[in-house]
CSV table of C-alpha atoms and ligand atoms in Angstrom, one decimal:
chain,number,residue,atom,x,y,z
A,239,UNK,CA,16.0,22.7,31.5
A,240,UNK,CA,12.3,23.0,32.6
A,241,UNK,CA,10.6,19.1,32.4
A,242,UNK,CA,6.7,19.8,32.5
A,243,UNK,CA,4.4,17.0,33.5
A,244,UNK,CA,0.9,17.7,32.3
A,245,UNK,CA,-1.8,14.8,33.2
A,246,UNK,CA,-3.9,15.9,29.7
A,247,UNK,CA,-2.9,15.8,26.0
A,248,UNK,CA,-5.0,19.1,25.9
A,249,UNK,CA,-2.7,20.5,28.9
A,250,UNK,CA,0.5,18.6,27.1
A,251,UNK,CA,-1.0,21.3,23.8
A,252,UNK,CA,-1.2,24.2,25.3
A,253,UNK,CA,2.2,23.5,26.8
A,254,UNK,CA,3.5,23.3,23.0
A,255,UNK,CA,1.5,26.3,22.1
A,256,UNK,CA,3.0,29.0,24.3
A,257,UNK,CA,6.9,27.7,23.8
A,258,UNK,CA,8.0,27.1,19.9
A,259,UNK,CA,10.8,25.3,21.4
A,260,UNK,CA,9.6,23.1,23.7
A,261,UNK,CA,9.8,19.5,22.3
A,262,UNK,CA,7.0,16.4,24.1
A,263,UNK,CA,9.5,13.3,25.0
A,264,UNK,CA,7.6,10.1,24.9
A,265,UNK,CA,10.4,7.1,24.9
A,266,UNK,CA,13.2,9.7,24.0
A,267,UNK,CA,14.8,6.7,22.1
A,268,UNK,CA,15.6,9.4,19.2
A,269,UNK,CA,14.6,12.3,21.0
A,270,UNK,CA,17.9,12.1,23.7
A,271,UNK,CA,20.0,10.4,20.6
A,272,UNK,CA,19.6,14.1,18.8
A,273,UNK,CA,19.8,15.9,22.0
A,274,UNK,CA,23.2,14.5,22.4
A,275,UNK,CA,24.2,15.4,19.1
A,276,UNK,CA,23.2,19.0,19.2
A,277,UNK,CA,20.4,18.5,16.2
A,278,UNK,CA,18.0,19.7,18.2
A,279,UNK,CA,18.2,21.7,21.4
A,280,UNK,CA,14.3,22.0,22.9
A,281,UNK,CA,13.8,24.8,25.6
A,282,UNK,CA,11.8,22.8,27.2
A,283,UNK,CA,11.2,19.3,27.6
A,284,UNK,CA,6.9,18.2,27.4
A,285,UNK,CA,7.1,14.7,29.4
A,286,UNK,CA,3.7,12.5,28.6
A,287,UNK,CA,4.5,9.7,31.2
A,288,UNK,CA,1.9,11.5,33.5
A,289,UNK,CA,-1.0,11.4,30.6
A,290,UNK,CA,-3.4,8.9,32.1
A,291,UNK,CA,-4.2,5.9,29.4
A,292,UNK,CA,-1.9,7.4,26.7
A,293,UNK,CA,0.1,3.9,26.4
A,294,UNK,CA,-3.0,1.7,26.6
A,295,UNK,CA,-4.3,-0.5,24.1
A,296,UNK,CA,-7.9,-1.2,23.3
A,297,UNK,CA,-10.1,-3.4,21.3
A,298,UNK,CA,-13.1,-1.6,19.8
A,299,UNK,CA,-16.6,-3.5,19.0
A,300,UNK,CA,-16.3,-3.2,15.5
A,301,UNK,CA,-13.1,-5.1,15.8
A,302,UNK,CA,-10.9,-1.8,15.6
A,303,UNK,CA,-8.1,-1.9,17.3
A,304,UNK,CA,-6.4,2.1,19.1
A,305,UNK,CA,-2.8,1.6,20.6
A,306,UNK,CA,-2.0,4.7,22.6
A,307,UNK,CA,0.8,6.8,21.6
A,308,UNK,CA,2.9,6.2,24.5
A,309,UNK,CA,2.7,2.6,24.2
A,310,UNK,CA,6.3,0.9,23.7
A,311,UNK,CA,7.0,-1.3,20.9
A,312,UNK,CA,7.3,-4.6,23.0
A,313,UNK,CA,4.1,-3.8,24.4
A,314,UNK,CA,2.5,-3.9,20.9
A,315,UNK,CA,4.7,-7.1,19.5
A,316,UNK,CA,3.3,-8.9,22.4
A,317,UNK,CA,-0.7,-7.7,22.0
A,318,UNK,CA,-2.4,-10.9,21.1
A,319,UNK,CA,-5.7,-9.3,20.2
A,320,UNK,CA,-4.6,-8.4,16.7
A,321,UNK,CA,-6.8,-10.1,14.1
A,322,UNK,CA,-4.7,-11.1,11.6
A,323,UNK,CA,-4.6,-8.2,8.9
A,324,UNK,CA,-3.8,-5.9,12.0
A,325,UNK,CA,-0.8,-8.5,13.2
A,326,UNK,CA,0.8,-6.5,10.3
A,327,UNK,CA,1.5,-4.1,13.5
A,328,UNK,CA,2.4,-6.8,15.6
A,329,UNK,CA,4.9,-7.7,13.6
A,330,UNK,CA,6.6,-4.7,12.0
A,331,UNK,CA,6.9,-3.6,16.2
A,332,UNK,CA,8.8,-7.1,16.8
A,333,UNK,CA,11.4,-6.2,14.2
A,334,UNK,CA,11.7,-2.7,15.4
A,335,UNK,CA,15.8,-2.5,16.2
A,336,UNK,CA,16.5,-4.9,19.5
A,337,UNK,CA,15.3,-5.1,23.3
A,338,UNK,CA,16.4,-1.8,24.7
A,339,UNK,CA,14.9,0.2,22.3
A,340,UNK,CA,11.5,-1.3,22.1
A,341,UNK,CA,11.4,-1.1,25.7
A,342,UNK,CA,12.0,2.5,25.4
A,343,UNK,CA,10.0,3.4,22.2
A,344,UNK,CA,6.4,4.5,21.7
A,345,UNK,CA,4.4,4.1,18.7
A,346,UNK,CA,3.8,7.7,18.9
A,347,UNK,CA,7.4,9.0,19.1
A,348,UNK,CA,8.0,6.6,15.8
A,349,UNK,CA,5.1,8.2,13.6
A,350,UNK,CA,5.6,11.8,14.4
A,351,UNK,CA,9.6,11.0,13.8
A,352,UNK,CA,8.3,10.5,10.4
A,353,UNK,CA,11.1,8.2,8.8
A,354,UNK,CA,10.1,6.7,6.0
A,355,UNK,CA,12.4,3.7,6.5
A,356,UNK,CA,10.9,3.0,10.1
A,357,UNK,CA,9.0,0.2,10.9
A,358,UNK,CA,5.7,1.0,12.0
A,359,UNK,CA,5.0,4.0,9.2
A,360,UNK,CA,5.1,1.4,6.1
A,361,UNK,CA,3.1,-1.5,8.2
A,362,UNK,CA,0.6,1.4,9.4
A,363,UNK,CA,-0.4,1.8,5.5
A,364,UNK,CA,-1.0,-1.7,4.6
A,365,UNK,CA,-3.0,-1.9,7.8
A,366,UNK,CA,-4.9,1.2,6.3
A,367,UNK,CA,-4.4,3.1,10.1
A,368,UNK,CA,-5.6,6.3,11.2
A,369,UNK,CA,-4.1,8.4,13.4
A,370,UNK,CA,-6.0,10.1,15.8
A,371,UNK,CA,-4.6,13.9,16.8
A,372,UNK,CA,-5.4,16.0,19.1
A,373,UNK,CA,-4.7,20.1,20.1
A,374,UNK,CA,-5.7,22.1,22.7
A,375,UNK,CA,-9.2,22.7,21.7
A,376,UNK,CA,-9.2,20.6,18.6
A,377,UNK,CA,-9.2,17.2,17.6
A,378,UNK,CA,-9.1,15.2,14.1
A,379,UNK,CA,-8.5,11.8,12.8
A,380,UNK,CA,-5.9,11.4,9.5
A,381,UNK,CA,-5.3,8.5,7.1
A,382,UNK,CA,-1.6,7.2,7.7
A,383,UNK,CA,-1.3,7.6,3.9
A,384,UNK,CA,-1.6,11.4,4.2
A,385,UNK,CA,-0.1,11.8,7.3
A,386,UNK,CA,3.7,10.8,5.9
A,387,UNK,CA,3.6,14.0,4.0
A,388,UNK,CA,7.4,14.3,3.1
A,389,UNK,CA,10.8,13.0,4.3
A,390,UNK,CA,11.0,12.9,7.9
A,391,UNK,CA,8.0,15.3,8.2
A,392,UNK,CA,3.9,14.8,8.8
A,393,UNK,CA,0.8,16.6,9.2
A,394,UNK,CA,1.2,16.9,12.8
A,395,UNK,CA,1.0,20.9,13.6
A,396,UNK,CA,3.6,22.0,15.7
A,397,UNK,CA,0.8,22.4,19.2
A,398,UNK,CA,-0.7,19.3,18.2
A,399,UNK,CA,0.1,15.9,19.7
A,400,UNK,CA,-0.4,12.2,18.6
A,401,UNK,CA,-3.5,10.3,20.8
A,402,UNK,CA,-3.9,6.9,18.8
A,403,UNK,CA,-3.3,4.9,16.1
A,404,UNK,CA,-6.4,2.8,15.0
A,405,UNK,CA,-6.1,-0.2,13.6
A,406,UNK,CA,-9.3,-1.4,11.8
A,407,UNK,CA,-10.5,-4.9,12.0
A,408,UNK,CA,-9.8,-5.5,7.8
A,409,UNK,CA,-10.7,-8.6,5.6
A,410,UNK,CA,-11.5,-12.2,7.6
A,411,UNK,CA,-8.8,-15.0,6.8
A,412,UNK,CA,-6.0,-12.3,6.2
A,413,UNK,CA,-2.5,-13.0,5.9
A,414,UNK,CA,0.3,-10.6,7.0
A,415,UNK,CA,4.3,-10.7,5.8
A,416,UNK,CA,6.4,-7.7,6.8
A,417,UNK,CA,10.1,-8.3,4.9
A,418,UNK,CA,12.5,-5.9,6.3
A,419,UNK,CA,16.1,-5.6,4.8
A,420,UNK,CA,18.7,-4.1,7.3
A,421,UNK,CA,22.7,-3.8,6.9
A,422,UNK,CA,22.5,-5.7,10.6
A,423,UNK,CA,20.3,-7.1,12.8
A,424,UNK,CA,18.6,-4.0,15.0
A,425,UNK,CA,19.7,-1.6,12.6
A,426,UNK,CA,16.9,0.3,10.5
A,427,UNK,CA,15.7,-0.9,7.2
A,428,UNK,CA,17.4,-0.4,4.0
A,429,UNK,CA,14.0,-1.1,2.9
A,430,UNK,CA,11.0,-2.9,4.0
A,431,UNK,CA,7.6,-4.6,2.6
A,432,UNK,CA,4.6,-4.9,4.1
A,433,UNK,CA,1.8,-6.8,2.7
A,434,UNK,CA,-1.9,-8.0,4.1
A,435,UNK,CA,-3.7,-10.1,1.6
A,436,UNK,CA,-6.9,-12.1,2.0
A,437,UNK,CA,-8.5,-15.0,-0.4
A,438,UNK,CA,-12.4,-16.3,-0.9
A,439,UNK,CA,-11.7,-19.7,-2.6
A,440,UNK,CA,-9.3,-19.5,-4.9
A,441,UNK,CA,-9.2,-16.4,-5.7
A,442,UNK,CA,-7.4,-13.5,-3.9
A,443,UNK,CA,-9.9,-10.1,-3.1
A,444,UNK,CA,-8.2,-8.1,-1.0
A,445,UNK,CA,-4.4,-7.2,-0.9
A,446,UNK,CA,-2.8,-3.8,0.5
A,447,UNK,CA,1.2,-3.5,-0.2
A,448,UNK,CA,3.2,-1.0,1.3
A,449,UNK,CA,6.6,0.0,0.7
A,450,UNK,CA,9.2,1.7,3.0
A,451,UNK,CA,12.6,3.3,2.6
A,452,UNK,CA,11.9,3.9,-1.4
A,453,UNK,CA,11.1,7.3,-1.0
A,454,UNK,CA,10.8,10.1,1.2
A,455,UNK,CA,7.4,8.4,2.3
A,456,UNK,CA,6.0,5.1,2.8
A,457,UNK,CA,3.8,4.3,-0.3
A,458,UNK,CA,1.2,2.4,-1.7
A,459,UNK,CA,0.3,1.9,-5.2
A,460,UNK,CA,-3.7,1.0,-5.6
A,461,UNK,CA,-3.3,0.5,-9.7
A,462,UNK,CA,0.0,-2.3,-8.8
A,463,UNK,CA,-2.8,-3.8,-6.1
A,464,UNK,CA,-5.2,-4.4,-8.7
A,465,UNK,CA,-2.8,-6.2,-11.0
A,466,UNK,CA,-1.9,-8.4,-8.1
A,467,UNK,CA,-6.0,-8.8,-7.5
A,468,UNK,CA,-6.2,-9.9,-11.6
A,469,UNK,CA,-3.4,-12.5,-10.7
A,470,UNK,CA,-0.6,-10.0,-12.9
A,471,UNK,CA,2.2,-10.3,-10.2
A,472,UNK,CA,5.0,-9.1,-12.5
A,473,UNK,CA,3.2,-5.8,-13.6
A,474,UNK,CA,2.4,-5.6,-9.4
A,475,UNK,CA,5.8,-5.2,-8.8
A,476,UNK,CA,6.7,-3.2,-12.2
A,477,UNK,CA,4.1,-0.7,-10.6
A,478,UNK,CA,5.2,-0.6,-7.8
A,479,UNK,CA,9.3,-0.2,-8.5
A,480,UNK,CA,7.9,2.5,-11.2
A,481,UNK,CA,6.6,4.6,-8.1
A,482,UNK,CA,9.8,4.3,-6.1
A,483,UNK,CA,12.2,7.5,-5.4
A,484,UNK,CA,14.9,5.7,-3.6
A,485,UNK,CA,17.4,8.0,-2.3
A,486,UNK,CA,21.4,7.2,-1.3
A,487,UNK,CA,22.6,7.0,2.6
A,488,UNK,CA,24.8,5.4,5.1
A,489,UNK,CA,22.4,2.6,4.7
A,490,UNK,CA,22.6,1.7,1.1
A,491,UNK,CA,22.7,3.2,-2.6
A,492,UNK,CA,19.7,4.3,-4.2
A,493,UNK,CA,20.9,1.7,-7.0
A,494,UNK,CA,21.0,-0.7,-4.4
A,495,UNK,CA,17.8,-0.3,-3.5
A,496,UNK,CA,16.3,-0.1,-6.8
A,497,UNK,CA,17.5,-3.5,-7.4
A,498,UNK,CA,16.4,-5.4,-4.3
A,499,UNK,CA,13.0,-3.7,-4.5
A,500,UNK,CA,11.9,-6.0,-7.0
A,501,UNK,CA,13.3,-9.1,-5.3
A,502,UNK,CA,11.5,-8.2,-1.7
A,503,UNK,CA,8.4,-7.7,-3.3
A,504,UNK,CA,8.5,-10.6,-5.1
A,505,UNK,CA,9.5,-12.6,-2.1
A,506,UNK,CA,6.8,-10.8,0.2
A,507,UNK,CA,4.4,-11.6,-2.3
A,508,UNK,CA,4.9,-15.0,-2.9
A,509,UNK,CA,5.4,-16.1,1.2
A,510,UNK,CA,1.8,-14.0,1.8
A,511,UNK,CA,0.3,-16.2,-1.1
A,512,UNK,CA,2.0,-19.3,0.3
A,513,UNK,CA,0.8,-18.5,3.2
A,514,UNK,CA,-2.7,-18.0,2.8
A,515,UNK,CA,-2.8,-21.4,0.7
A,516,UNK,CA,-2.3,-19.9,-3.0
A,517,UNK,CA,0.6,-20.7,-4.9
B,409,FAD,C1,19.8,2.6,18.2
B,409,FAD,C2,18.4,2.8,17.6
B,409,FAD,C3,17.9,1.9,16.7
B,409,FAD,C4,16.6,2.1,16.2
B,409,FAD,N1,16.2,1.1,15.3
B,409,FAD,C5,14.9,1.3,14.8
B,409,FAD,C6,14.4,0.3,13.9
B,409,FAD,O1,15.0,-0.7,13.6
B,409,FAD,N2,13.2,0.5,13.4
B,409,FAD,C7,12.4,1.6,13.7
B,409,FAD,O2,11.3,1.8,13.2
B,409,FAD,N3,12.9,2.5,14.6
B,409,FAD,C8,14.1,2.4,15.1
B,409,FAD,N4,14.6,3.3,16.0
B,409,FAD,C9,13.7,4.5,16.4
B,409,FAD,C10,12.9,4.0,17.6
B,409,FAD,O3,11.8,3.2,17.2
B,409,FAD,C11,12.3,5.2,18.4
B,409,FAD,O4,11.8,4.7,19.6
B,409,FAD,C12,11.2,6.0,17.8
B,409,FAD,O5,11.5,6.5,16.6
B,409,FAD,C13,10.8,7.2,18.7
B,409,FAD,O6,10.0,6.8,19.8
B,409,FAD,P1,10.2,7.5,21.2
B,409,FAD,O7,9.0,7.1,22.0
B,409,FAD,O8,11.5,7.1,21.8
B,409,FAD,O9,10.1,9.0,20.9
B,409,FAD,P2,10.9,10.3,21.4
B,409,FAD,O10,12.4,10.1,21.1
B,409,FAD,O11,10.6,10.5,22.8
B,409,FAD,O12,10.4,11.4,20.5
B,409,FAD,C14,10.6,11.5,19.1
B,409,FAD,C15,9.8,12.7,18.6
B,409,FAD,O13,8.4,12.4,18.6
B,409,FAD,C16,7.8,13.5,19.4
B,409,FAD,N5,6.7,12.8,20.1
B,409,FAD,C17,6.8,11.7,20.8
B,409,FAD,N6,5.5,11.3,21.2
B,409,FAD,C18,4.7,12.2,20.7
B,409,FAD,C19,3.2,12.4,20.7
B,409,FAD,N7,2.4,11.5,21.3
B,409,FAD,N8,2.7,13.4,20.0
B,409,FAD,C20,3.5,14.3,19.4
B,409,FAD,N9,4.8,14.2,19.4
B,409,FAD,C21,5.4,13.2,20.0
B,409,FAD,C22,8.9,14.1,20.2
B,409,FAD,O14,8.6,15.4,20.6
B,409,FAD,C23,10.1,14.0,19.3
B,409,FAD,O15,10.1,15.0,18.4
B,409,FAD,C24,15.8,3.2,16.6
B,409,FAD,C25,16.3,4.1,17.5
B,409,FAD,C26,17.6,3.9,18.0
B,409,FAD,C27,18.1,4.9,19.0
């Protein structure tokens, strides 16, 4: 099979452009696992090693933070520049399966896989992350939010590749809990939580939560946010189980999931608001 290694994104797009079949491999932590099973069989393998900064991490001056596609998951749960709402990221990378694979995976390879159990998808909403794209004579910036556009599918055109993920700065005094429920340790989640809050005094004014593996997209609910903003936890979580579509697999039972929903949230919840000195 032919490997091509082109040094530009805009090189790596045109490559994608003139074969449907040829596939970019970044980690090829899933890539080679549905090789190997004959799910997919590329003509031609788009290798993005060669792309010059593509796994590079960078703090901006308004605090932003842009992780390049190609950088690995370890390399991202050891940055120590996150503030603390974007630590979400930090963290949701840490519990990303075990050693081997986040020395192999890319952020990039994990957002365009689209799984709305994955790690990074449901910690990229509650960090309110963009992702930057880029084609052969095009680029353009999309909200995480509408890039998860279905089950295990995303806004990406099929000549388009993934540049960046930015991370803006978000709220001062932030606290992040990412609560990830998996059959086994390493294993993907059954489902998983994500939550950044911040407090002025007393009283919280900022929370984003984000919920993963309850649907055939990571979601947020802004309406359950606001509740949880007035100090209504319950009707927080009501909302937010009220938007959930879980679906049944090898991991667990739609029932199942319906009925720990509630309890993670509650338990994310109450650590963040622990955490950031509220009770
Ligand atoms: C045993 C095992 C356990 C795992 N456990 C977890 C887990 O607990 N949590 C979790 O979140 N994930 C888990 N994963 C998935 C893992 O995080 C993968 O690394 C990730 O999904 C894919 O990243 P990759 O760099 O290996 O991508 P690849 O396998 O190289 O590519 C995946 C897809 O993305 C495309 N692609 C890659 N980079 C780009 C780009 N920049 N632009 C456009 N397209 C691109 C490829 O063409 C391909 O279609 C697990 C995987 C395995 C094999």
């Amino acid at each position: 099979m032919k490997i091509h290694k082109p040094t530009t994104l805009q090189e790596a797009a045109g490559l994608l452009a003139a074969d449907d079949g040829a596939q970019c491999i970044a980690g090829g932590a899933t890539l080679v696992a549905m090789m190997n099973s004959g799910v997919v069989e590329p003509s031609a393998l788009i290798s993005l090693e060669y792309i010059t900064g593509l796994n590079e991490i960078t703090k901006s001056s308004d605090g932003s933070v842009i992780i390049g596609a190609s950088a690995k998951h370890k390399t991202v749960a050891a940055y120590v520049d996150f503030s603390e709402a974007q630590n979400i990221v930090g963290i949701a990378a840490d519990k990303i399966a075990h050693p081997p694979i986040r020395n192999m995976g890319t952020i990039g390879g994990s957002v365009v896989v689209g799984d709305p159990a994955a790690d990074y998808p449901t910690a990229l909403l509650a960090a309110e992350a963009t992702i930057n794209i880029v084609g052969q004579d095009s680029s353009r910036s999309i909200s995480a939010e509408d890039f998860f556009d279905g089950f295990l599918s995303t806004a990406l055109e099929e000549d388009e590749l993934v540049q960046s993920i930015q991370i803006p700065a978000g709220p001062e005094n932030a606290v992040a809990v990412y609560d990830k429920i998996a059959k086994i340790a390493g294993d993907i989640a059954i489902l998983s939580v994500a939550v950044v809050i911040a407090s002025s005094g007393d009283s919280c004014d900022y929370v984003r939560i984000a919920v993963g593996g309850c649907g055939p997209t990571p979601y947020r609910v802004p309406e359950a946010e606001a509740k949880y903003i007035d100090g209504d936890l319950d009707a927080a979580i009501e909302l937010l189980v009220a938007a959930s579509d879980p679906m049944s697999d090898v991991r667990g039972s739609a029932e199942y999931r319906r009925k720990v929903l509630p309890r993670v949230l509650r338990r994310a919840l109450t650590t963040a608001q622990q955490m950031g000195g509220r009770e």
